Short mmCIF file of C-alpha atoms in Angstrom, two decimals:
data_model
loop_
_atom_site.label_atom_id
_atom_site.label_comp_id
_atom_site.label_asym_id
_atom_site.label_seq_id
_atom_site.Cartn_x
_atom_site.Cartn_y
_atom_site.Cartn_z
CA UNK N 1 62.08 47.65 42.16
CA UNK N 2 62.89 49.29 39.08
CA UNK N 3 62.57 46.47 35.48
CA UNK N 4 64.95 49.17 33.59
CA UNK N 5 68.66 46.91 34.38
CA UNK N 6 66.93 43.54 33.17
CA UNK N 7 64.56 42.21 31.26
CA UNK N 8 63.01 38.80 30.72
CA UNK N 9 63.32 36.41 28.00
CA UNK N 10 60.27 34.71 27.77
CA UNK N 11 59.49 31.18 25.38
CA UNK N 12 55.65 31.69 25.00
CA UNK N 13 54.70 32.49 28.50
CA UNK N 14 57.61 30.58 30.37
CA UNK N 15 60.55 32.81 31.51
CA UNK N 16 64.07 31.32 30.33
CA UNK N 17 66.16 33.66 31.60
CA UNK N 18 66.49 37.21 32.63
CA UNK N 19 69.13 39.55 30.57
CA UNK N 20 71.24 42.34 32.23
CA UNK N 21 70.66 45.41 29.93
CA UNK N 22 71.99 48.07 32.31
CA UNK N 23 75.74 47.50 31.77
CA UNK N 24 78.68 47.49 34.19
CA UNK N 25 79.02 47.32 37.22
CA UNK N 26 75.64 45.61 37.99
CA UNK N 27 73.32 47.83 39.77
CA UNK N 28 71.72 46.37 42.66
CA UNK N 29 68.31 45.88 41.39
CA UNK N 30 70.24 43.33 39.06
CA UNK N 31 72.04 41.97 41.87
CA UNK N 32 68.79 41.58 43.95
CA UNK N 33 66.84 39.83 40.58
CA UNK N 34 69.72 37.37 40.08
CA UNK N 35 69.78 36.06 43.96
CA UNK N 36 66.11 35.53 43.79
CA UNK N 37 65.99 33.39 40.45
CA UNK N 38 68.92 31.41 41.53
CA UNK N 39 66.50 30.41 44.32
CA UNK N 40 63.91 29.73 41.91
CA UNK N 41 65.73 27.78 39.92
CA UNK N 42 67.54 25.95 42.55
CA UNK N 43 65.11 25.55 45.41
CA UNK N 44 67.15 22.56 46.72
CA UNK N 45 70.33 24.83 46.95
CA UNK N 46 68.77 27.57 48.63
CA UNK N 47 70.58 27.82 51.39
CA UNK N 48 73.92 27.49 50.03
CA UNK N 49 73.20 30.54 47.56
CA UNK N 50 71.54 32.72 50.82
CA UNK N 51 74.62 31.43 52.43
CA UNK N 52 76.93 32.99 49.92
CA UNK N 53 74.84 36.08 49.41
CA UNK N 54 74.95 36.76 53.27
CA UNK N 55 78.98 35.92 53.57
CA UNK N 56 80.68 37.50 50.51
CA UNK N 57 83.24 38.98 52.11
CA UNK N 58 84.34 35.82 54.39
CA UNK N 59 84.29 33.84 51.29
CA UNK N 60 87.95 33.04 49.35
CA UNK N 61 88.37 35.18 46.48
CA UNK N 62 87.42 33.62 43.10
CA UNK N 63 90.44 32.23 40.52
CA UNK N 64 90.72 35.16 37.60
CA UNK N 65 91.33 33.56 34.59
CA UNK N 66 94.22 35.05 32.68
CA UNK N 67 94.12 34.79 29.04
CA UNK N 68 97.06 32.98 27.65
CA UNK N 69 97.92 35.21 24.47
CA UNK N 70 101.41 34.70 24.81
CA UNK N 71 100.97 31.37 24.08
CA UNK N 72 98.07 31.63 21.46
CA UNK N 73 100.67 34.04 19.58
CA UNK N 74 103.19 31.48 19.33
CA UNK N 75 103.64 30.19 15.67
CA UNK N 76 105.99 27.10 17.19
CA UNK N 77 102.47 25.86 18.79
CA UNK N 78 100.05 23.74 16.35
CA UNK N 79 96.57 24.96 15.68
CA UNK N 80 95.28 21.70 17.27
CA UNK N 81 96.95 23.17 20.68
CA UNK N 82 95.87 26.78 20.53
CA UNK N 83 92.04 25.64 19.88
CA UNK N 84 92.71 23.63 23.01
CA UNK N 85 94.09 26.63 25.05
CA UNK N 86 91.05 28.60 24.27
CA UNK N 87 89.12 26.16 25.49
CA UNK N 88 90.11 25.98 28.73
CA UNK N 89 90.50 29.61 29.41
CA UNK N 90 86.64 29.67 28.19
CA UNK N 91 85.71 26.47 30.67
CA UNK N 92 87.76 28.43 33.68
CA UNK N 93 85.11 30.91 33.48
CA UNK N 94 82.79 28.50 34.36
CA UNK N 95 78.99 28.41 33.09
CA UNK N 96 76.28 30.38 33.96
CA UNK N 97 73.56 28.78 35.99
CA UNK N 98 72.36 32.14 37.96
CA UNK N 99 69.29 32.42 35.74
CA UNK N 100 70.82 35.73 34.38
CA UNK N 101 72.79 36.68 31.58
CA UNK N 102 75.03 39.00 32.47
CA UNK N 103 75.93 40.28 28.66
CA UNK N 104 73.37 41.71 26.33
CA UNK N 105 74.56 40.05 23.03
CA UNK N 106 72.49 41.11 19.82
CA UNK N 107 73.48 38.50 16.85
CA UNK N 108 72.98 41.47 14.12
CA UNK N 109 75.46 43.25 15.17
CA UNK N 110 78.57 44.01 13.59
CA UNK N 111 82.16 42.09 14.54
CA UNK N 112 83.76 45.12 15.63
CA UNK N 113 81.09 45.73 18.01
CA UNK N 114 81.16 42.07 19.22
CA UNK N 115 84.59 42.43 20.13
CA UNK N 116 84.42 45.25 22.20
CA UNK N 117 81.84 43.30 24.24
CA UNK N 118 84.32 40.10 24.58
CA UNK N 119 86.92 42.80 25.89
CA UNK N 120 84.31 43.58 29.02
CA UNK N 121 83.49 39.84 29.26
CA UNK N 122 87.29 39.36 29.53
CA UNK N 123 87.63 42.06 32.33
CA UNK N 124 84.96 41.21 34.46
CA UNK N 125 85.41 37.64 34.17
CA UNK N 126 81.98 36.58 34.98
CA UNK N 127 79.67 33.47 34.31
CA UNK N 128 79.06 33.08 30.84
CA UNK N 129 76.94 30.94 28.62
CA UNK N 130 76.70 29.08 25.40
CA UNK N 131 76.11 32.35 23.16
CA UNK N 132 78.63 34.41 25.07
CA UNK N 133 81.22 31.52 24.47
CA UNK N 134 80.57 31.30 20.58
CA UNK N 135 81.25 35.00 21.10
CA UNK N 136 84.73 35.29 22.94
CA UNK N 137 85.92 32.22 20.94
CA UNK N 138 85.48 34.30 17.17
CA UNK N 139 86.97 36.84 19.26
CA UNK N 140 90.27 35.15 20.90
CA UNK N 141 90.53 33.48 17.33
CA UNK N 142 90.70 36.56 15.40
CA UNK N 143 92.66 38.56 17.79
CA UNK N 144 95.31 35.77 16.82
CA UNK N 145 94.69 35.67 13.36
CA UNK N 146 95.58 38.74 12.85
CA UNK N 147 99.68 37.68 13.37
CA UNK N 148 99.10 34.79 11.03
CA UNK N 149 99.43 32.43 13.86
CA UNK N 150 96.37 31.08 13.46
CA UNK N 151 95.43 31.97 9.79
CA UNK N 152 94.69 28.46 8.65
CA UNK N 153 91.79 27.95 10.68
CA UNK N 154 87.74 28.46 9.70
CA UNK N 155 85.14 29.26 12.37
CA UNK N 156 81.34 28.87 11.77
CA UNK N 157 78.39 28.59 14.02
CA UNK N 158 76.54 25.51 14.68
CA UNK N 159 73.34 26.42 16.41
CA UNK N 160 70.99 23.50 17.55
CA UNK N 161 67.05 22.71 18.25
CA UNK N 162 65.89 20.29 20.66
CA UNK N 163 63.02 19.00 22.18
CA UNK N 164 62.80 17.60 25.80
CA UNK N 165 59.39 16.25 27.51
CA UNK N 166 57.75 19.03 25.66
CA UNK N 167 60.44 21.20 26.29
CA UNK N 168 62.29 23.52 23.52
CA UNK N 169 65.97 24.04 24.28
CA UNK N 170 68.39 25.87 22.08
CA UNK N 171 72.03 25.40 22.16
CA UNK N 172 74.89 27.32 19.71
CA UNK N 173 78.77 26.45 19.59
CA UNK N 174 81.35 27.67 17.46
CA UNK N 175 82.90 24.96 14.52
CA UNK N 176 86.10 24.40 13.73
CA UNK N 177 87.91 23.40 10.83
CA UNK N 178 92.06 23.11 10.20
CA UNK N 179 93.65 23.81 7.41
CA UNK N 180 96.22 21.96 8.29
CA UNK N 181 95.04 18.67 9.16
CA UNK N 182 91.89 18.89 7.66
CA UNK N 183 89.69 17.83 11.01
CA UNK N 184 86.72 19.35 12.76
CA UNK N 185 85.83 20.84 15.90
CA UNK N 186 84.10 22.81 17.75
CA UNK N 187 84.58 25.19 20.85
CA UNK N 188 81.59 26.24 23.19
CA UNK N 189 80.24 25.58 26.61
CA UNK N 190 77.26 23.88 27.86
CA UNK N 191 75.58 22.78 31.35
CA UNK N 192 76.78 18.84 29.95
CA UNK N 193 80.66 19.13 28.84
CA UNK N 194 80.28 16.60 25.83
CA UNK N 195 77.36 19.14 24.56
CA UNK N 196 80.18 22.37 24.05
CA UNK N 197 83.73 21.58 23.34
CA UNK N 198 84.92 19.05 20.38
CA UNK N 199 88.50 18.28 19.94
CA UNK N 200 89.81 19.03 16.28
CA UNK N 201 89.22 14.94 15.40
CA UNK N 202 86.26 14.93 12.95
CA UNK N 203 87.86 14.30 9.29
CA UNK N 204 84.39 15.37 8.22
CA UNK N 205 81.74 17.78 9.50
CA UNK N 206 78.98 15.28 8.81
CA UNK N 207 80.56 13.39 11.80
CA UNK N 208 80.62 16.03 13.93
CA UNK N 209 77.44 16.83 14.04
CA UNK N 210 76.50 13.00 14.57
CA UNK N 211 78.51 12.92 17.50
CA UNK N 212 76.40 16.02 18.94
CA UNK N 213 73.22 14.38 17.84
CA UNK N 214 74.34 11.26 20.09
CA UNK N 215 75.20 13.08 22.96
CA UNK N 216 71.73 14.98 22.65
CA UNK N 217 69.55 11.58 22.70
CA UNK N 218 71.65 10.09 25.91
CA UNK N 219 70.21 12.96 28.18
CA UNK N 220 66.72 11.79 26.00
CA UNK N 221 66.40 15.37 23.44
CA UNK N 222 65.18 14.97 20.31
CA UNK N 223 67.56 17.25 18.02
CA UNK N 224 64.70 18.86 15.60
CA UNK N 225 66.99 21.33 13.61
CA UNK N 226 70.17 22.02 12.87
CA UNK N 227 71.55 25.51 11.71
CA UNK N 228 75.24 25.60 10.30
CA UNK N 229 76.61 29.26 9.24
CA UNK N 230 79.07 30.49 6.93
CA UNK N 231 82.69 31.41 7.74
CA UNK N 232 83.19 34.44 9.88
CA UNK N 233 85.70 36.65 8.88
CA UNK N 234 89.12 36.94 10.77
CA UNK N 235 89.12 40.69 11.58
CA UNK N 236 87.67 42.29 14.81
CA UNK N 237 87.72 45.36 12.82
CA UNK N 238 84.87 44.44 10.55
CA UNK N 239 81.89 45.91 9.78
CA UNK N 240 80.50 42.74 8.75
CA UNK N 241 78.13 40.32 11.01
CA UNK N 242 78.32 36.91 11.95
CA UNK N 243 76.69 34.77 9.09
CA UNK N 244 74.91 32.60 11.09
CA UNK N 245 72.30 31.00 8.23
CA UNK N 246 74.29 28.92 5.72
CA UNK N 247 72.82 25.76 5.92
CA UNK N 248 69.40 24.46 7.45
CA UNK N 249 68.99 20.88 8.30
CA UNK N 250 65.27 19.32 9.92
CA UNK N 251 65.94 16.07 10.96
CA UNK N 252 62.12 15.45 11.30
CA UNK N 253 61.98 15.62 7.19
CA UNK N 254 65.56 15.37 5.73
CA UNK N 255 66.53 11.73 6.27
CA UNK N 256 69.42 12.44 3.99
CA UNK N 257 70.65 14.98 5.72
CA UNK N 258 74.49 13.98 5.73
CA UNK N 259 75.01 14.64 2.15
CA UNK N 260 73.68 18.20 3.26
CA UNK N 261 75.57 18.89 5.71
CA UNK N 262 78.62 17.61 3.62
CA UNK N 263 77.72 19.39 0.61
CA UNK N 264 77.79 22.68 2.94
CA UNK N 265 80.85 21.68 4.84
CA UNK N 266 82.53 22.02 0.79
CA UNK N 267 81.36 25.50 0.95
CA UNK N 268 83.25 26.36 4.12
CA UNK N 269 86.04 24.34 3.16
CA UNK N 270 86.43 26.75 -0.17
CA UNK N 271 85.81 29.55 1.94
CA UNK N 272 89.24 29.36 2.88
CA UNK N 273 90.73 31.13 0.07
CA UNK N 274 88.68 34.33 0.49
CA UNK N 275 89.67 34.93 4.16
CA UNK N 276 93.22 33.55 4.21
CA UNK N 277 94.20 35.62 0.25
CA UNK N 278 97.12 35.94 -0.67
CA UNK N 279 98.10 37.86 -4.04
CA UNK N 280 97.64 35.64 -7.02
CA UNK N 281 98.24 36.02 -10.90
CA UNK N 282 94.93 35.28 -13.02
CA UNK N 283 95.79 34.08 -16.94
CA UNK N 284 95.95 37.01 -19.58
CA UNK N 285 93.00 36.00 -21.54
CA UNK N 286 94.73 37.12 -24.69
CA UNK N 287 98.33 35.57 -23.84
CA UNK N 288 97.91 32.34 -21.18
CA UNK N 289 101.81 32.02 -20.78
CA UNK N 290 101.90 35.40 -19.10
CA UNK N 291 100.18 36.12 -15.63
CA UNK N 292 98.82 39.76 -14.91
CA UNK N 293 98.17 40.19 -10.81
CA UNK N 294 95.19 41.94 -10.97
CA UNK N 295 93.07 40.85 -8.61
CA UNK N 296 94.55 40.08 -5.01
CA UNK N 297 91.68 37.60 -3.99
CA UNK N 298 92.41 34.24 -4.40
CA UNK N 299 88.67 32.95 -4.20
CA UNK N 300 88.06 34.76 -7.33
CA UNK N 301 91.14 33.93 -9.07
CA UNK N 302 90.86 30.38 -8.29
CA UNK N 303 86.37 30.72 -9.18
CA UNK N 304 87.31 32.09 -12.81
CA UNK N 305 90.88 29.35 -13.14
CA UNK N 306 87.98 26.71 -11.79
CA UNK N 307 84.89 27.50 -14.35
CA UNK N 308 86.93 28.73 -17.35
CA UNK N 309 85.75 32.38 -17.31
CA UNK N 310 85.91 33.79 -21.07
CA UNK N 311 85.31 37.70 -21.48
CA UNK N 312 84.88 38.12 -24.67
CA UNK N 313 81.67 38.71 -25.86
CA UNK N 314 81.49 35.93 -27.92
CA UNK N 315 81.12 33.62 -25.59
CA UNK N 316 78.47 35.26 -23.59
CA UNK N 317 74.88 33.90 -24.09
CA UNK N 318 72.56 35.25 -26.35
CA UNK N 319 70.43 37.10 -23.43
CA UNK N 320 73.36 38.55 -22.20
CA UNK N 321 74.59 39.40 -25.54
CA UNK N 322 71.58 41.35 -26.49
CA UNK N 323 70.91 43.28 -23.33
CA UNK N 324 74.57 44.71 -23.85
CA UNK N 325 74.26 45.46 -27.54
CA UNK N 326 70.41 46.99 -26.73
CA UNK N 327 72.19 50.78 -26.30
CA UNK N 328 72.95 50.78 -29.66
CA UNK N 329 70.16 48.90 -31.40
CA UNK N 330 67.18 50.78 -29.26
CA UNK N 331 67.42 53.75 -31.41
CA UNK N 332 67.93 52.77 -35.07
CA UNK N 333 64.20 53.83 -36.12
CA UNK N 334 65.97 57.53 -34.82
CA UNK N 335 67.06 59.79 -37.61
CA UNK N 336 70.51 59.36 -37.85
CA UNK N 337 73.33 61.20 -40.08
CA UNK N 338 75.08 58.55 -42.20
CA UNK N 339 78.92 59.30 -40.38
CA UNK N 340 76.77 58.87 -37.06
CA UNK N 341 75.08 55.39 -38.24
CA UNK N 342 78.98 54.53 -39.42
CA UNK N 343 80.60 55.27 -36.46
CA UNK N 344 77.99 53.45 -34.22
CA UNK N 345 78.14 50.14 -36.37
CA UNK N 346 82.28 50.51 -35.87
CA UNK N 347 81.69 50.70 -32.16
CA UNK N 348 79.13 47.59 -32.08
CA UNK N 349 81.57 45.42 -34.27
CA UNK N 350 84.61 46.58 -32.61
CA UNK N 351 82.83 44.83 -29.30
CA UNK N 352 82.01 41.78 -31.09
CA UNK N 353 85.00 41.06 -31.90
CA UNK N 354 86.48 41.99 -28.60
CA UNK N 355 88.44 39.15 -26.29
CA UNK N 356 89.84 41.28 -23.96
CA UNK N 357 87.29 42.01 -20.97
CA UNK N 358 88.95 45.35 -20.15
CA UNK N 359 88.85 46.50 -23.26
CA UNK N 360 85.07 45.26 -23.72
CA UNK N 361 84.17 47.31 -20.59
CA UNK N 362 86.10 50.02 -21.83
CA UNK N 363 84.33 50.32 -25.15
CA UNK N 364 81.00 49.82 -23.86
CA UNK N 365 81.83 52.77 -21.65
CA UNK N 366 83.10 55.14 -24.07
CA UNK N 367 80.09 54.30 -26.51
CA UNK N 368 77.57 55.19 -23.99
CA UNK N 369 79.07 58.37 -23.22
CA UNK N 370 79.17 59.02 -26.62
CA UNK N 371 75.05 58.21 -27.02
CA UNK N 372 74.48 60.56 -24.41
CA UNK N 373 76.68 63.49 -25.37
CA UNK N 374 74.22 63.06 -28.56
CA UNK N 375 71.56 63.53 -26.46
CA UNK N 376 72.80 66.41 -24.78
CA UNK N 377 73.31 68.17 -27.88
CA UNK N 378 69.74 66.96 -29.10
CA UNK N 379 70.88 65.42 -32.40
CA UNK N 380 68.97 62.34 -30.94
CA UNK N 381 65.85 62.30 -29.34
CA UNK N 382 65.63 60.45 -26.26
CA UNK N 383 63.03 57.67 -25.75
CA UNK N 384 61.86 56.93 -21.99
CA UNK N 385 63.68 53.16 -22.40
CA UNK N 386 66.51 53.36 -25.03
CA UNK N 387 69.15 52.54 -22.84
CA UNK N 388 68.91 49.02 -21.22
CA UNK N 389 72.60 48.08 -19.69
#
């Protein structure tokens, strides 16, 4: 039997699961390895799975779950709902307890990629697991997004660490948060259904994540770290990857970790502007009474409105100051003509005096091209490090 279809995910020198890598349909090597490891797995079910392997074709045919987009495009339909109806189309797939995973899911690759493999998980309609479900769910979410049906809605991973008589298990689902009624969730699947999906009743994320460290210690696992990622962006057409690293929580030394977890759920919270923009004016600096839409991102309209963001370069600090003033101060021990030395100390005060930032950028610009069309002509002589910008 040929190893090329599958291969085996191994924790130390225990096999976890095996992982389909030879695509679809299943060849029958992959077939053959997934019968066998049920068996393992199962020993007390063993003859109901040789039963089933031996009388496929006398068995009823298998419900194909349907996905509901008509309904998930509906704008008359809350949020709340459409979370819901995800959910159970991802539950009528059932979970995967073959021992194999049927999709080869790498977590550095891009979105756009991503969704192309949720479009084969929703044609062949197999078993799926916790990873696969975190998966389809950015993917049924986005797919939606994109009519603005569901464009007040953040998604992030929550990805979890237990231990278990010894025993490391790892669990991921997919947070939640509305917009519009400000609650947490979380969609996923799991072997124990109060371990995958959350309704959208959390007013804070702090409290969902207590409610999944609860549910861990009645089936007696210790949770032993906690990863929370950023928002994932609501386009299947990105380039971008899922951020899953945003916030890092070990309950075995953070005793505190609430205030964390809220101080990160702030972040996603603010998030919101960046993936759900919409155009926005940001204050003339010269003239506050008139707006000038420049910028069509309202996370940094609302960053510079928030901290006050002067341009001029006044108010930058001294560091800053000097490392932008440095092109024209580097080379004053040069022998300059006195009309060169005049129009240089124009430039310099021109930009201190500046408090528009386009027109700062602009004159910085212009001087430097005018340094280096001095050094072109060789009225200067160039230094290794005069020009530090």
């Amino acid at each position: 039997m040929s190893s090329v279809n599958f291969v085996p995910i191994k924790e130390g020198k225990n096999v976890i699961f095996y992982l389909n890598t030879g695509g679809y349909p299943l060849s029958n090597d992959v077939w053959d390895r997934m019968w066998s490891y049920a068996k393992e797995l199962q020993p007390s079910a063993k003859e109901n799975i040789e039963y089933i392997q031996n009388n496929k074709d006398k068995l009823p045919n298998v419900e194909f779950p349907v996905v509901p987009y008509s309904l998930l495009s509906n704008k008359t339909i809350s949020n709340t709902e459409k979370i819901e109806k995800i959910q159970n189309y991802i539950e009528k797939l059932k979970y995967n307890h073959t021992g194999l995973q049927f999709f080869e899911i790498r977590k550095d690759r891009p979105l756009m990629g991503l969704a192309e493999l949720s479009k084969k998980m929703i044609e062949v309609s197999l078993p799926i697991k916790c990873l696969e479900a975190v998966i389809l769910s950015i993917y049924l979410i986005n797919e939606i997004t994109s009519s603005s049906s569901l464009a007040g809605v953040e998604k992030f991973t929550i990805g979890f660490k237990t231990n278990s008589k010894g025993n490391i298990h790892r669990h991921v689902v997919l947070g939640v948060y509305c917009h519009s009624t400000g609650l947490f969730g979380a969609l996923g699947i799991s072997r124990r259904s109060d371990l995958g999906y959350k309704k959208l009743k959390y007013s804070s994320l702090s409290d969902l994540i207590r409610d999944y460290v609860n549910c861990y210690s009645d089936y007696l696992h210790k949770v032993k770290r906690i990863k929370i990622g950023m928002p994932v962006q609501n386009s299947n057409r990105s380039f971008e990857c899922i951020p899953w690293n945003g916030c890092t929580v070990n309950f075995k030394n953070d005793k505190d970790w609430p205030k964390q977890v809220e101080k990160h759920s702030r972040a996603i919270r603010h998030f919101s502007s960046t993936f759900n923009s919409k155009p926005v004016g940001i204050p003339n600096l010269k003239n506050s009474s008139k707006v000038a839409p420049l910028v069509k991102n309202s996370y940094l309209a609302n960053h510079l409105e928030k901290n006050k963001v002067t341009t001029s370069l006044n108010s930058l600090n001294i560091k800053e100051k000097s490392s932008i003033l440095t092109c024209f101060e580097d080379d004053e021990d040069e022998e300059l003509s006195e009309i060169e030395v005049k129009s240089l100390n124009a430039k310099k005060n021109s930009l201190e005096n500046s408090t528009d930032s386009f027109t700062l950028m602009k004159e910085i610009y212009n001087a430097n091209d005018g340094i280096n069309s001095m050094y072109s002509s060789g009225m200067i002589k160039k230094k290794q490090t005069s020009l530090r910008i």
